[in-house]
Amino acid sequence: MTRNRQWILKTRPVGDLKDGDLELVETTVPDLGDGEVLIRTVYLSLDPTNRTWMNDSEGYLPPVQLGSVMRGLSLGVVEQSRSDRFSVGDVVTTAAGGWADYAAVSDAAVGKVHQFPGLPLTANMSVLGMTGLTAYFGVADVLQPQAGETMVISAAAGAVGSIAGQVAKQKGARVIGIAGGPAKCAWLTDELGFDAAIDYKNERVGEALDRLAPDGIEMNFENVGGDIMNSVWNRMKVHGRIAVCGMISAYNATSAPRPPNLARIITHRLKIQGFLVLDYQSRAREMVAEMGPWLAEGRVKWRVHIDEGLEGAVQSLNRLFTGAHDGKLLVRVSEEP
């Protein structure tokens, strides 16, 4: 039988992930039931939300149970099929397989991948996948930028932030990105077309915002929370809009971050909306219809950071919290078809 490695959640992490919180175990590939497919994982998506699923706390999905395979979105190839919907060799995505070499999954939890001409397969895990959906609808649907308005994006060199800023630029907004380090900031302004970038590791975010947006900020695409969000929050204009996509600064925290001054919601009549990519899956064609030409014309660019090997997935996940990557973070588990 073919071996199947799986990352199992052993304990609930406290603070940063530690050795022993997850364990890599070997088992055999499971037999299929009716309506199931066996998927060989090619790429595993690593996202900040992976860390929140390890906690025993309320979320938009139930926590991963101790002793269970770590949840994660993956792209893979159908190796065996007892489904009328999928054939051997189909390239698919699923969130039901998890951190493993192989997974037996109900065909109801699987989607076929459309391979876009001229684009690598990894585009389906980044700019034209969940990442692109999150960025596109967070800007176009939640924030609805108007030409000339200023948008500030935290974690702007990350997978979602880097695309969200470019979508906002296509909609006519002025975009300021917040990222860590001069190289990331240069990428935002020199290659992606952001109007300005703030290096939070080497300058005070609030002072930089006062310089770059002296009249205030209409929109905030928030990925970080904590002190960075507070700096933007305190400079939002009357009737400002905030799309809350993530709070990565709190995911490893052992105490609650300092909250913003909530009175500003009243005094500045702020509109604050959290959103999930799950809300927009049924509208993916809208995103592709507008994003496709932008990609073809080089008006939207993206990066993918690929680490090799399922065995290093835990160390790879930690990149999200140290900033040791650009763009979308993936693990290549096996070779592309």
mmCIF file of C-alpha atoms in Angstrom:
data_model
loop_
_atom_site.group_PDB
_atom_site.id
_atom_site.type_symbol
_atom_site.label_atom_id
_atom_site.label_comp_id
_atom_site.label_asym_id
_atom_site.label_seq_id
_atom_site.Cartn_x
_atom_site.Cartn_y
_atom_site.Cartn_z
ATOM 1 C CA MET A 1 0.000 0.000 0.000
ATOM 2 C CA THR A 2 1.109 3.567 -0.701
ATOM 3 C CA ARG A 3 2.177 5.414 2.437
ATOM 4 C CA ASN A 4 0.185 8.440 3.453
ATOM 5 C CA ARG A 5 1.749 11.063 5.705
ATOM 6 C CA GLN A 6 -0.649 13.219 7.715
ATOM 7 C CA TRP A 7 -0.109 16.124 10.099
ATOM 8 C CA ILE A 8 -2.234 15.467 13.201
ATOM 9 C CA LEU A 9 -3.173 18.132 15.760
ATOM 10 C CA LYS A 10 -1.876 16.781 19.066
ATOM 11 C CA THR A 11 -2.342 19.724 21.466
ATOM 12 C CA ARG A 12 -3.910 23.189 21.392
ATOM 13 C CA PRO A 13 -1.051 25.650 20.820
ATOM 14 C CA VAL A 14 -0.500 28.426 23.368
ATOM 15 C CA GLY A 15 1.145 31.402 21.688
ATOM 16 C CA ASP A 16 3.539 30.499 18.884
ATOM 17 C CA LEU A 17 3.432 27.007 17.411
ATOM 18 C CA LYS A 18 5.837 24.683 19.196
ATOM 19 C CA ASP A 19 7.365 21.289 18.476
ATOM 20 C CA GLY A 20 4.839 18.662 19.427
ATOM 21 C CA ASP A 21 1.700 20.727 18.821
ATOM 22 C CA LEU A 22 1.323 18.805 15.568
ATOM 23 C CA GLU A 23 2.746 15.388 14.707
ATOM 24 C CA LEU A 24 3.555 13.905 11.304
ATOM 25 C CA VAL A 25 2.306 10.306 11.236
ATOM 26 C CA GLU A 26 2.320 7.618 8.558
ATOM 27 C CA THR A 27 -0.669 5.519 7.624
ATOM 28 C CA THR A 28 -1.964 3.781 4.525
ATOM 29 C CA VAL A 29 -4.107 5.253 1.797
ATOM 30 C CA PRO A 30 -7.770 4.659 2.683
ATOM 31 C CA ASP A 31 -10.192 2.624 0.611
ATOM 32 C CA LEU A 32 -12.881 4.576 -1.202
ATOM 33 C CA GLY A 33 -16.584 4.506 -0.542
ATOM 34 C CA ASP A 34 -19.290 5.233 -3.075
ATOM 35 C CA GLY A 35 -19.193 8.844 -4.249
ATOM 36 C CA GLU A 36 -15.614 9.380 -3.052
ATOM 37 C CA VAL A 37 -12.382 10.254 -4.829
ATOM 38 C CA LEU A 38 -8.789 9.726 -3.770
ATOM 39 C CA ILE A 39 -6.815 12.952 -4.193
ATOM 40 C CA ARG A 40 -3.033 13.188 -4.298
ATOM 41 C CA THR A 41 -2.093 16.551 -2.847
ATOM 42 C CA VAL A 42 0.074 18.667 -5.148
ATOM 43 C CA TYR A 43 -0.095 22.056 -3.398
ATOM 44 C CA LEU A 44 -1.157 22.880 0.146
ATOM 45 C CA SER A 45 -2.307 26.423 0.887
ATOM 46 C CA LEU A 46 -0.966 27.967 4.095
ATOM 47 C CA ASP A 47 -3.084 30.783 5.488
ATOM 48 C CA PRO A 48 -3.303 32.696 8.765
ATOM 49 C CA THR A 49 -6.689 31.103 9.419
ATOM 50 C CA ASN A 50 -4.933 27.732 9.790
ATOM 51 C CA ARG A 51 -3.659 28.951 13.160
ATOM 52 C CA THR A 52 -7.142 29.980 14.357
ATOM 53 C CA TRP A 53 -8.539 26.523 13.545
ATOM 54 C CA MET A 54 -6.129 25.018 16.086
ATOM 55 C CA ASN A 55 -7.766 26.934 18.948
ATOM 56 C CA ASP A 56 -10.757 25.625 20.885
ATOM 57 C CA SER A 57 -12.718 28.816 20.324
ATOM 58 C CA GLU A 58 -15.686 30.090 18.387
ATOM 59 C CA GLY A 59 -14.989 30.740 14.723
ATOM 60 C CA TYR A 60 -16.577 30.638 11.312
ATOM 61 C CA LEU A 61 -15.642 26.930 11.142
ATOM 62 C CA PRO A 62 -15.435 24.483 14.046
ATOM 63 C CA PRO A 63 -11.960 23.958 15.491
ATOM 64 C CA VAL A 64 -9.870 21.030 14.291
ATOM 65 C CA GLN A 65 -10.369 18.238 16.795
ATOM 66 C CA LEU A 66 -7.389 16.841 18.678
ATOM 67 C CA GLY A 67 -6.133 13.710 16.967
ATOM 68 C CA SER A 68 -7.527 14.820 13.592
ATOM 69 C CA VAL A 69 -5.739 15.732 10.373
ATOM 70 C CA MET A 70 -4.951 19.442 10.200
ATOM 71 C CA ARG A 71 -7.452 21.255 7.996
ATOM 72 C CA GLY A 72 -6.231 23.086 4.908
ATOM 73 C CA LEU A 73 -7.153 24.012 1.356
ATOM 74 C CA SER A 74 -5.348 21.919 -1.228
ATOM 75 C CA LEU A 75 -5.008 21.429 -4.956
ATOM 76 C CA GLY A 76 -4.417 17.924 -6.206
ATOM 77 C CA VAL A 77 -5.010 15.181 -8.749
ATOM 78 C CA VAL A 78 -7.658 12.464 -8.659
ATOM 79 C CA GLU A 79 -5.811 9.133 -8.406
ATOM 80 C CA GLN A 80 -8.857 6.882 -7.924
ATOM 81 C CA SER A 81 -12.558 7.581 -8.329
ATOM 82 C CA ARG A 82 -15.846 6.024 -7.291
ATOM 83 C CA SER A 83 -17.675 9.174 -8.360
ATOM 84 C CA ASP A 84 -19.714 9.929 -11.468
ATOM 85 C CA ARG A 85 -18.484 13.546 -11.330
ATOM 86 C CA PHE A 86 -14.709 13.058 -11.368
ATOM 87 C CA SER A 87 -12.305 10.900 -13.367
ATOM 88 C CA VAL A 88 -8.740 9.781 -12.711
ATOM 89 C CA GLY A 89 -6.399 12.604 -13.724
ATOM 90 C CA ASP A 90 -8.781 15.465 -12.949
ATOM 91 C CA VAL A 91 -7.122 18.424 -11.245
ATOM 92 C CA VAL A 92 -9.246 19.523 -8.283
ATOM 93 C CA THR A 93 -9.336 21.603 -5.128
ATOM 94 C CA THR A 94 -10.783 20.713 -1.750
ATOM 95 C CA ALA A 95 -10.775 21.908 1.835
ATOM 96 C CA ALA A 96 -11.661 18.415 3.081
ATOM 97 C CA GLY A 97 -8.315 16.723 2.515
ATOM 98 C CA GLY A 98 -6.106 18.574 4.950
ATOM 99 C CA TRP A 99 -2.357 18.402 5.523
ATOM 100 C CA ALA A 100 -1.706 14.991 3.972
ATOM 101 C CA ASP A 101 -0.223 13.261 0.943
ATOM 102 C CA TYR A 102 -3.551 11.666 0.043
ATOM 103 C CA ALA A 103 -7.170 12.091 1.085
ATOM 104 C CA ALA A 104 -10.356 10.148 0.418
ATOM 105 C CA VAL A 105 -12.973 12.850 -0.007
ATOM 106 C CA SER A 106 -16.671 12.962 -0.843
ATOM 107 C CA ASP A 107 -17.166 14.359 -4.334
ATOM 108 C CA ALA A 108 -19.534 16.955 -2.853
ATOM 109 C CA ALA A 109 -16.502 18.601 -1.198
ATOM 110 C CA VAL A 110 -14.419 18.766 -4.383
ATOM 111 C CA GLY A 111 -14.248 21.332 -7.181
ATOM 112 C CA LYS A 112 -12.670 20.912 -10.600
ATOM 113 C CA VAL A 113 -9.845 23.314 -11.460
ATOM 114 C CA HIS A 114 -9.991 25.382 -14.628
ATOM 115 C CA GLN A 115 -6.474 25.746 -15.986
ATOM 116 C CA PHE A 116 -6.212 29.257 -17.408
ATOM 117 C CA PRO A 117 -4.185 29.539 -20.624
ATOM 118 C CA GLY A 118 -0.806 31.153 -20.059
ATOM 119 C CA LEU A 119 -1.039 31.033 -16.261
ATOM 120 C CA PRO A 120 0.677 28.541 -13.954
ATOM 121 C CA LEU A 121 -1.380 26.029 -12.024
ATOM 122 C CA THR A 122 -0.545 27.917 -8.817
ATOM 123 C CA ALA A 123 -2.716 30.820 -10.017
ATOM 124 C CA ASN A 124 -5.681 28.704 -8.910
ATOM 125 C CA MET A 125 -4.341 28.852 -5.346
ATOM 126 C CA SER A 126 -3.546 32.548 -5.456
ATOM 127 C CA VAL A 127 -4.754 35.347 -7.714
ATOM 128 C CA LEU A 128 -7.601 33.333 -9.285
ATOM 129 C CA GLY A 129 -8.367 31.242 -6.210
ATOM 130 C CA MET A 130 -9.536 31.995 -2.669
ATOM 131 C CA THR A 131 -6.846 34.658 -2.297
ATOM 132 C CA GLY A 132 -8.045 36.582 -5.325
ATOM 133 C CA LEU A 133 -11.687 36.209 -4.298
ATOM 134 C CA THR A 134 -10.935 37.606 -0.846
ATOM 135 C CA ALA A 135 -9.012 40.574 -2.208
ATOM 136 C CA TYR A 136 -11.396 41.371 -5.038
ATOM 137 C CA PHE A 137 -14.674 41.298 -3.133
ATOM 138 C CA GLY A 138 -13.192 42.879 -0.002
ATOM 139 C CA VAL A 139 -12.411 45.889 -2.163
ATOM 140 C CA ALA A 140 -15.138 45.870 -4.801
ATOM 141 C CA ASP A 141 -18.082 44.738 -2.670
ATOM 142 C CA VAL A 142 -17.284 45.732 0.915
ATOM 143 C CA LEU A 143 -15.310 48.973 0.496
ATOM 144 C CA GLN A 144 -16.602 50.106 -2.934
ATOM 145 C CA PRO A 145 -13.851 52.668 -3.623
ATOM 146 C CA GLN A 146 -14.571 55.862 -5.458
ATOM 147 C CA ALA A 147 -11.994 57.524 -7.692
ATOM 148 C CA GLY A 148 -9.565 59.659 -5.714
ATOM 149 C CA GLU A 149 -10.311 58.139 -2.305
ATOM 150 C CA THR A 150 -7.426 56.913 -0.145
ATOM 151 C CA MET A 151 -7.234 53.274 0.934
ATOM 152 C CA VAL A 152 -4.755 51.928 3.496
ATOM 153 C CA ILE A 153 -3.943 48.202 3.463
ATOM 154 C CA SER A 154 -2.097 46.403 6.248
ATOM 155 C CA ALA A 155 -0.029 43.264 5.507
ATOM 156 C CA ALA A 156 0.077 44.783 2.037
ATOM 157 C CA ALA A 157 2.853 42.513 0.746
ATOM 158 C CA GLY A 158 0.927 39.409 1.747
ATOM 159 C CA ALA A 159 -1.155 37.224 -0.523
ATOM 160 C CA VAL A 160 -4.455 39.096 -0.117
ATOM 161 C CA GLY A 161 -3.140 42.584 0.599
ATOM 162 C CA SER A 162 -0.930 42.770 -2.478
ATOM 163 C CA ILE A 163 -3.834 41.898 -4.782
ATOM 164 C CA ALA A 164 -6.370 44.030 -2.911
ATOM 165 C CA GLY A 165 -4.199 47.110 -3.386
ATOM 166 C CA GLN A 166 -3.992 46.524 -7.123
ATOM 167 C CA VAL A 167 -7.761 46.004 -7.385
ATOM 168 C CA ALA A 168 -8.251 49.299 -5.568
ATOM 169 C CA LYS A 169 -5.864 51.008 -8.005
ATOM 170 C CA GLN A 170 -7.879 49.662 -10.943
ATOM 171 C CA LYS A 171 -10.968 51.166 -9.301
ATOM 172 C CA GLY A 172 -9.274 54.591 -9.155
ATOM 173 C CA ALA A 173 -8.287 54.731 -5.491
ATOM 174 C CA ARG A 174 -5.055 56.079 -4.041
ATOM 175 C CA VAL A 175 -3.425 53.187 -2.176
ATOM 176 C CA ILE A 176 -1.021 53.196 0.774
ATOM 177 C CA GLY A 177 0.375 49.827 1.828
ATOM 178 C CA ILE A 178 1.853 48.887 5.199
ATOM 179 C CA ALA A 179 4.503 46.151 5.077
ATOM 180 C CA GLY A 180 7.621 45.008 6.906
ATOM 181 C CA GLY A 181 11.003 45.908 5.431
ATOM 182 C CA PRO A 182 12.320 48.075 2.588
ATOM 183 C CA ALA A 183 12.290 45.258 0.006
ATOM 184 C CA LYS A 184 8.588 44.593 0.483
ATOM 185 C CA CYS A 185 7.766 48.287 0.406
ATOM 186 C CA ALA A 186 9.767 48.728 -2.798
ATOM 187 C CA TRP A 187 7.870 45.821 -4.386
ATOM 188 C CA LEU A 188 4.561 47.512 -3.549
ATOM 189 C CA THR A 189 5.458 50.875 -5.075
ATOM 190 C CA ASP A 190 7.867 49.930 -7.867
ATOM 191 C CA GLU A 191 6.141 46.843 -9.260
ATOM 192 C CA LEU A 192 2.546 46.789 -8.037
ATOM 193 C CA GLY A 193 1.802 50.469 -8.479
ATOM 194 C CA PHE A 194 0.909 51.412 -4.898
ATOM 195 C CA ASP A 195 1.089 55.162 -4.383
ATOM 196 C CA ALA A 196 3.084 54.813 -1.162
ATOM 197 C CA ALA A 197 4.302 52.215 1.310
ATOM 198 C CA ILE A 198 5.037 52.367 5.037
ATOM 199 C CA ASP A 199 7.728 50.141 6.549
ATOM 200 C CA TYR A 200 6.275 49.401 9.967
ATOM 201 C CA LYS A 201 9.542 47.823 11.100
ATOM 202 C CA ASN A 202 11.543 50.994 10.565
ATOM 203 C CA GLU A 203 9.136 53.920 10.937
ATOM 204 C CA ARG A 204 6.177 54.953 13.054
ATOM 205 C CA VAL A 205 3.006 54.067 11.193
ATOM 206 C CA GLY A 206 0.966 56.951 12.596
ATOM 207 C CA GLU A 207 3.554 59.584 11.699
ATOM 208 C CA ALA A 208 3.910 58.125 8.194
ATOM 209 C CA LEU A 209 0.139 58.227 7.707
ATOM 210 C CA ASP A 210 0.047 61.859 8.827
ATOM 211 C CA ARG A 211 2.621 62.622 6.160
ATOM 212 C CA LEU A 212 1.081 60.551 3.369
ATOM 213 C CA ALA A 213 -2.609 61.184 4.102
ATOM 214 C CA PRO A 214 -2.741 64.515 5.951
ATOM 215 C CA ASP A 215 -6.472 64.920 5.231
ATOM 216 C CA GLY A 216 -7.381 61.485 6.577
ATOM 217 C CA ILE A 217 -8.310 58.075 5.176
ATOM 218 C CA GLU A 218 -11.544 56.992 3.530
ATOM 219 C CA MET A 219 -10.953 53.212 3.481
ATOM 220 C CA ASN A 220 -9.017 50.599 5.434
ATOM 221 C CA PHE A 221 -8.509 47.004 4.243
ATOM 222 C CA GLU A 222 -7.496 45.455 7.559
ATOM 223 C CA ASN A 223 -5.442 42.263 7.802
ATOM 224 C CA VAL A 224 -3.412 42.790 10.975
ATOM 225 C CA GLY A 225 -5.294 44.407 13.879
ATOM 226 C CA GLY A 226 -3.482 45.564 17.007
ATOM 227 C CA ASP A 227 -1.405 48.734 17.080
ATOM 228 C CA ILE A 228 -1.195 48.996 13.281
ATOM 229 C CA MET A 229 -4.972 48.977 12.967
ATOM 230 C CA ASN A 230 -5.238 51.529 15.782
ATOM 231 C CA SER A 231 -2.930 53.899 13.897
ATOM 232 C CA VAL A 232 -5.165 53.731 10.831
ATOM 233 C CA TRP A 233 -8.390 53.813 12.875
ATOM 234 C CA ASN A 234 -7.418 57.099 14.520
ATOM 235 C CA ARG A 235 -7.016 58.732 11.091
ATOM 236 C CA MET A 236 -10.242 57.541 9.436
ATOM 237 C CA LYS A 237 -12.343 60.327 7.975
ATOM 238 C CA VAL A 238 -16.017 60.886 8.746
ATOM 239 C CA HIS A 239 -18.050 58.141 7.008
ATOM 240 C CA GLY A 240 -14.893 56.055 6.553
ATOM 241 C CA ARG A 241 -15.226 52.359 5.678
ATOM 242 C CA ILE A 242 -13.240 49.504 7.182
ATOM 243 C CA ALA A 243 -13.208 45.975 5.725
ATOM 244 C CA VAL A 244 -11.913 43.573 8.367
ATOM 245 C CA CYS A 245 -10.322 40.611 6.593
ATOM 246 C CA GLY A 246 -7.964 39.364 9.289
ATOM 247 C CA MET A 247 -6.345 40.028 12.654
ATOM 248 C CA ILE A 248 -3.069 38.161 12.274
ATOM 249 C CA SER A 249 -1.360 40.087 15.086
ATOM 250 C CA ALA A 250 -3.672 38.335 17.576
ATOM 251 C CA TYR A 251 -3.529 34.759 16.254
ATOM 252 C CA ASN A 252 -0.492 33.785 18.336
ATOM 253 C CA ALA A 253 -1.145 36.274 21.141
ATOM 254 C CA THR A 254 -1.628 35.071 24.713
ATOM 255 C CA SER A 255 -3.415 38.273 25.769
ATOM 256 C CA ALA A 256 -5.919 40.512 24.024
ATOM 257 C CA PRO A 257 -4.456 43.400 21.995
ATOM 258 C CA ARG A 258 -5.225 46.998 22.922
ATOM 259 C CA PRO A 259 -8.627 47.854 21.393
ATOM 260 C CA PRO A 260 -9.224 50.956 19.277
ATOM 261 C CA ASN A 261 -11.228 53.918 20.547
ATOM 262 C CA LEU A 262 -14.714 52.620 19.760
ATOM 263 C CA ALA A 263 -16.251 56.044 20.346
ATOM 264 C CA ARG A 264 -14.941 57.023 16.910
ATOM 265 C CA ILE A 265 -17.543 54.719 15.372
ATOM 266 C CA ILE A 266 -20.112 57.268 16.564
ATOM 267 C CA THR A 267 -18.210 60.506 16.198
ATOM 268 C CA HIS A 268 -16.948 59.623 12.707
ATOM 269 C CA ARG A 269 -19.946 57.508 11.635
ATOM 270 C CA LEU A 270 -17.630 54.694 10.607
ATOM 271 C CA LYS A 271 -18.854 51.689 8.680
ATOM 272 C CA ILE A 272 -17.048 48.502 9.765
ATOM 273 C CA GLN A 273 -17.691 45.168 8.098
ATOM 274 C CA GLY A 274 -16.072 41.806 8.604
ATOM 275 C CA PHE A 275 -16.269 39.408 5.691
ATOM 276 C CA LEU A 276 -15.328 35.874 4.688
ATOM 277 C CA VAL A 277 -14.342 34.509 1.315
ATOM 278 C CA LEU A 278 -16.981 31.803 1.856
ATOM 279 C CA ASP A 279 -19.599 34.510 1.329
ATOM 280 C CA TYR A 280 -18.396 35.041 -2.241
ATOM 281 C CA GLN A 281 -17.608 31.585 -3.631
ATOM 282 C CA SER A 282 -20.798 31.561 -5.696
ATOM 283 C CA ARG A 283 -19.726 34.828 -7.361
ATOM 284 C CA ALA A 284 -16.292 33.665 -8.530
ATOM 285 C CA ARG A 285 -17.195 34.240 -12.193
ATOM 286 C CA GLU A 286 -17.675 37.956 -11.492
ATOM 287 C CA MET A 287 -14.137 38.157 -10.175
ATOM 288 C CA VAL A 288 -12.649 36.186 -13.062
ATOM 289 C CA ALA A 289 -14.522 38.294 -15.634
ATOM 290 C CA GLU A 290 -12.924 41.509 -14.372
ATOM 291 C CA MET A 291 -9.611 40.176 -13.069
ATOM 292 C CA GLY A 292 -8.859 38.059 -16.141
ATOM 293 C CA PRO A 293 -8.245 41.001 -18.501
ATOM 294 C CA TRP A 294 -6.214 42.816 -15.843
ATOM 295 C CA LEU A 295 -3.954 39.776 -15.558
ATOM 296 C CA ALA A 296 -3.682 39.343 -19.317
ATOM 297 C CA GLU A 297 -2.672 42.994 -19.689
ATOM 298 C CA GLY A 298 -0.201 42.881 -16.798
ATOM 299 C CA ARG A 299 -2.213 45.382 -14.756
ATOM 300 C CA VAL A 300 -2.394 43.018 -11.764
ATOM 301 C CA LYS A 301 0.660 41.030 -10.661
ATOM 302 C CA TRP A 302 1.168 38.452 -7.962
ATOM 303 C CA ARG A 303 3.815 36.370 -6.263
ATOM 304 C CA VAL A 304 3.784 32.816 -4.990
ATOM 305 C CA HIS A 305 6.256 31.564 -2.391
ATOM 306 C CA ILE A 306 6.603 27.779 -2.594
ATOM 307 C CA ASP A 307 8.227 25.660 0.097
ATOM 308 C CA GLU A 308 9.062 22.055 -0.739
ATOM 309 C CA GLY A 309 7.775 19.078 1.194
ATOM 310 C CA LEU A 310 4.841 18.239 3.469
ATOM 311 C CA GLU A 311 7.305 17.441 6.265
ATOM 312 C CA GLY A 312 8.154 21.152 6.580
ATOM 313 C CA ALA A 313 4.571 22.464 6.663
ATOM 314 C CA VAL A 314 4.664 23.589 10.307
ATOM 315 C CA GLN A 315 7.866 25.580 9.809
ATOM 316 C CA SER A 316 6.402 27.003 6.613
ATOM 317 C CA LEU A 317 3.252 28.146 8.428
ATOM 318 C CA ASN A 318 5.412 30.154 10.826
ATOM 319 C CA ARG A 319 6.541 32.291 7.867
ATOM 320 C CA LEU A 320 3.121 33.950 7.993
ATOM 321 C CA PHE A 321 3.886 35.317 11.451
ATOM 322 C CA THR A 322 7.505 36.325 10.861
ATOM 323 C CA GLY A 323 6.999 37.864 7.417
ATOM 324 C CA ALA A 324 9.602 35.589 5.824
ATOM 325 C CA HIS A 325 7.737 35.336 2.525
ATOM 326 C CA ASP A 326 6.090 37.487 -0.138
ATOM 327 C CA GLY A 327 2.681 36.921 -1.666
ATOM 328 C CA LYS A 328 0.858 33.598 -1.491
ATOM 329 C CA LEU A 329 2.470 30.848 0.625
ATOM 330 C CA LEU A 330 2.202 27.271 -0.658
ATOM 331 C CA VAL A 331 3.794 23.924 0.116
ATOM 332 C CA ARG A 332 4.502 21.641 -2.834
ATOM 333 C CA VAL A 333 3.643 18.155 -1.588
ATOM 334 C CA SER A 334 4.073 16.278 -4.883
ATOM 335 C CA GLU A 335 4.766 16.998 -8.536
ATOM 336 C CA GLU A 336 2.284 18.720 -10.811
ATOM 337 C CA PRO A 337 0.506 16.448 -13.315
#
